[in-house]
Amino acid sequence: MVIAGPGSGKTKTLTVKLARILSEDVHEPRGVACITYNNECARELEQRLQALGIEAGERVFIGTVHSFSLKQIILPYAEVAGMGLPDDFQVASNGEQRGALERAYDRIIAEGDDPHARWRNQLDRYRRRYLDRDSPEFLETDGVLAELVLAYEEELRAAGLIDFDDMTLLSLRALKEHEWLREAIKAKYPVLIVDEYQDLGRALHQMVMGLCFTTGIRLFAVGDVDQSIYGFTGAAPGLLQRLSERDDVETVRLRLNYRCGSEIVRASQFALGEERGYEAPEDAAEGTVYFHPLQGRYEAQAAYVFDTLLPEALERHPNLQLGDVAILYPAAWLGNILAEAAAERGHATIRADNQAIYPRSSRLMRWLEQSAIWCCDGWRSGNPRFSRIVGEANRMFSDALQTDAARMEFQRALLRLLWERRDSTLSLHDWLGALRQEPLVEVFSRSRTLVDESEKLDDLISKTAPGEPHEEMSLGQFCGHGEGNNRINLTTLHSSKGREFRVVVMFGMDEGGIPRRRPSEREIMEARRLFYVGFTRAETEIHIVCTRDKASRFAVELATRLSEK
């Protein structure tokens, strides 16, 4: 177990370790499975490994716990493991999940409330917390929720569907019931690597306990309790803590922060409220922490950011690009205010929150970005290589491209379409529409797992259609190439995790925003970790923007501690 603080080089450590294991410890045809928190983490790992000459493929699985569960357990073993799924089961779209919940709600509660507004989040948390459907804990902690969970899952099965939580739940159940299945996984992957362990929840933890501490698969895990910020999705940082304290686990701590200036590293431990002994390298720049307690509404504060704060930062750092700047905030509605203020001043922005034009965490969307880069200039520079785009497609569409003939047909159609559209000024709507028509239409029609991704693509095509707000978006703007793409990053604190920027502005750092109003003790602890995660994204400057007399307790404490030096 590697406990890796912010900026400590944990991704480099993980990828070099994985490469060494493949080279020295695990021999063909066996391989290594690497489980990550989300698709963006998986993509970064794949890129780092490619730089070391290692391609994800038969010997190296890299993906989320849901992807691992689906592709390595459910698809190959569902029938023989008796999971009770039809041969042609599908992964439910958002609409199909909503319909299943509505039918289950009508059966169990039927009080006229909106089941999605009142019950969806509760149902999801309950499913992730109580994994054994036969346990007294599941049945008795909240009897109504337990009945609703069972009814919801019955509705999905009746329609031949599973959802994302089902992937881990069904896999975990099968692994517990069948020793031969655990041995089959061990035969293929004698080493399991887990990234961001603190965020992956109880189902993954139980898989690790069974596969690694019962079956004997070797474990290499990386995580940081202090960066656990996804409690609302079922993350339980205590699981990482307990794992690292086991007698049969060797725990290594990475204490140097190579990202942040030395003053930011020192201040970050005040932001966390805990001394962790993190240090910057001896040759690190100092870094600066600024506080901006402001009066007035958030619209006025946003104006200050763009009229005063950013111009002063650009003057201090003449080589600073707007793309090196990120403005972080606790809720997406603040992003709307910032985006409007930026647009009024002629600044382009790129958003990473639920108001973004498309979800950048989507693997399909990131693949489309890479394909667009190839069309803009990548075909000439070789970055990205077309073979890399094809390889990613083969992995993403693996259940639809199962034969060499199908893969070759897809590759030819993709190359023909992209080659004919090598122009960054093309309409994004037209480019996406052509790609959707061919070759993706056949892939989506044959896939059992891409309904949700298909809907995301259709939504983006709709948003860029004539008469819609993004109708003028070009292919170059979509992938970040060409003029006007030096864009300020707008992102929620949650979506900033794992990223780094030269200058960071933490906007809206007020009580009621972080932490939220009337927080529980657990919520206060997680909000503090969220504040810490945002703070440690900064390399050179960090700016805390808050409302005077309403500042977050974390900002007040940080300012007080720094003033005492």
CSV table of N, CA and C in Angstrom, one decimal, residues 292-298 301 508-510 545-552:
chain,number,residue,atom,x,y,z
A,292,HIS,N,-8.8,36.9,-0.6
A,292,HIS,CA,-9.6,38.0,-1.1
A,292,HIS,C,-10.9,38.0,-0.5
A,293,PRO,N,-11.1,38.6,0.7
A,293,PRO,CA,-12.4,38.7,1.3
A,293,PRO,C,-13.1,39.9,0.7
A,294,LEU,N,-14.3,39.6,0.0
A,294,LEU,CA,-14.9,40.6,-0.8
A,294,LEU,C,-16.3,40.9,-0.3
A,295,GLN,N,-16.8,42.0,-0.6
A,295,GLN,CA,-18.2,42.4,-0.3
A,295,GLN,C,-19.1,42.1,-1.6
A,296,GLY,N,-20.4,42.0,-1.4
A,296,GLY,CA,-21.3,42.0,-2.5
A,296,GLY,C,-21.7,40.6,-2.9
A,297,ARG,N,-22.5,40.5,-4.0
A,297,ARG,CA,-23.0,39.3,-4.5
A,297,ARG,C,-21.9,38.6,-5.3
A,298,TYR,N,-22.2,37.3,-5.6
A,298,TYR,CA,-21.2,36.5,-6.3
A,298,TYR,C,-20.9,37.1,-7.7
A,301,GLN,N,-18.3,39.6,-7.2
A,301,GLN,CA,-17.0,38.9,-6.9
A,301,GLN,C,-16.4,38.2,-8.2
A,508,GLY,N,-16.0,31.3,-4.0
A,508,GLY,CA,-17.2,30.9,-3.3
A,508,GLY,C,-16.9,30.1,-2.0
A,509,MET,N,-15.7,30.4,-1.4
A,509,MET,CA,-15.3,29.7,-0.2
A,509,MET,C,-16.0,30.2,1.1
A,510,ASP,N,-17.3,30.0,1.1
A,510,ASP,CA,-18.2,30.6,2.2
A,510,ASP,C,-18.8,29.5,3.0
A,545,VAL,N,-11.0,33.1,-2.5
A,545,VAL,CA,-12.0,34.2,-2.7
A,545,VAL,C,-13.2,33.9,-1.9
A,546,CYS,N,-13.6,34.7,-0.9
A,546,CYS,CA,-14.7,34.5,0.0
A,546,CYS,C,-15.5,35.8,0.2
A,547,THR,N,-16.7,35.6,0.8
A,547,THR,CA,-17.5,36.8,1.2
A,547,THR,C,-17.1,37.3,2.6
A,548,ARG,N,-16.7,38.5,2.7
A,548,ARG,CA,-16.4,39.1,4.0
A,548,ARG,C,-17.5,38.8,5.0
A,549,ASP,N,-17.1,38.4,6.2
A,549,ASP,CA,-18.0,38.1,7.3
A,549,ASP,C,-18.8,36.8,7.0
A,550,LYS,N,-18.6,36.1,5.9
A,550,LYS,CA,-19.3,34.8,5.7
A,550,LYS,C,-18.3,33.7,5.2
A,551,ALA,N,-17.0,34.0,5.4
A,551,ALA,CA,-16.0,33.1,4.9
A,551,ALA,C,-16.1,31.7,5.6
A,552,SER,N,-15.8,30.7,4.8
A,552,SER,CA,-15.8,29.3,5.3
A,552,SER,C,-14.9,29.2,6.5
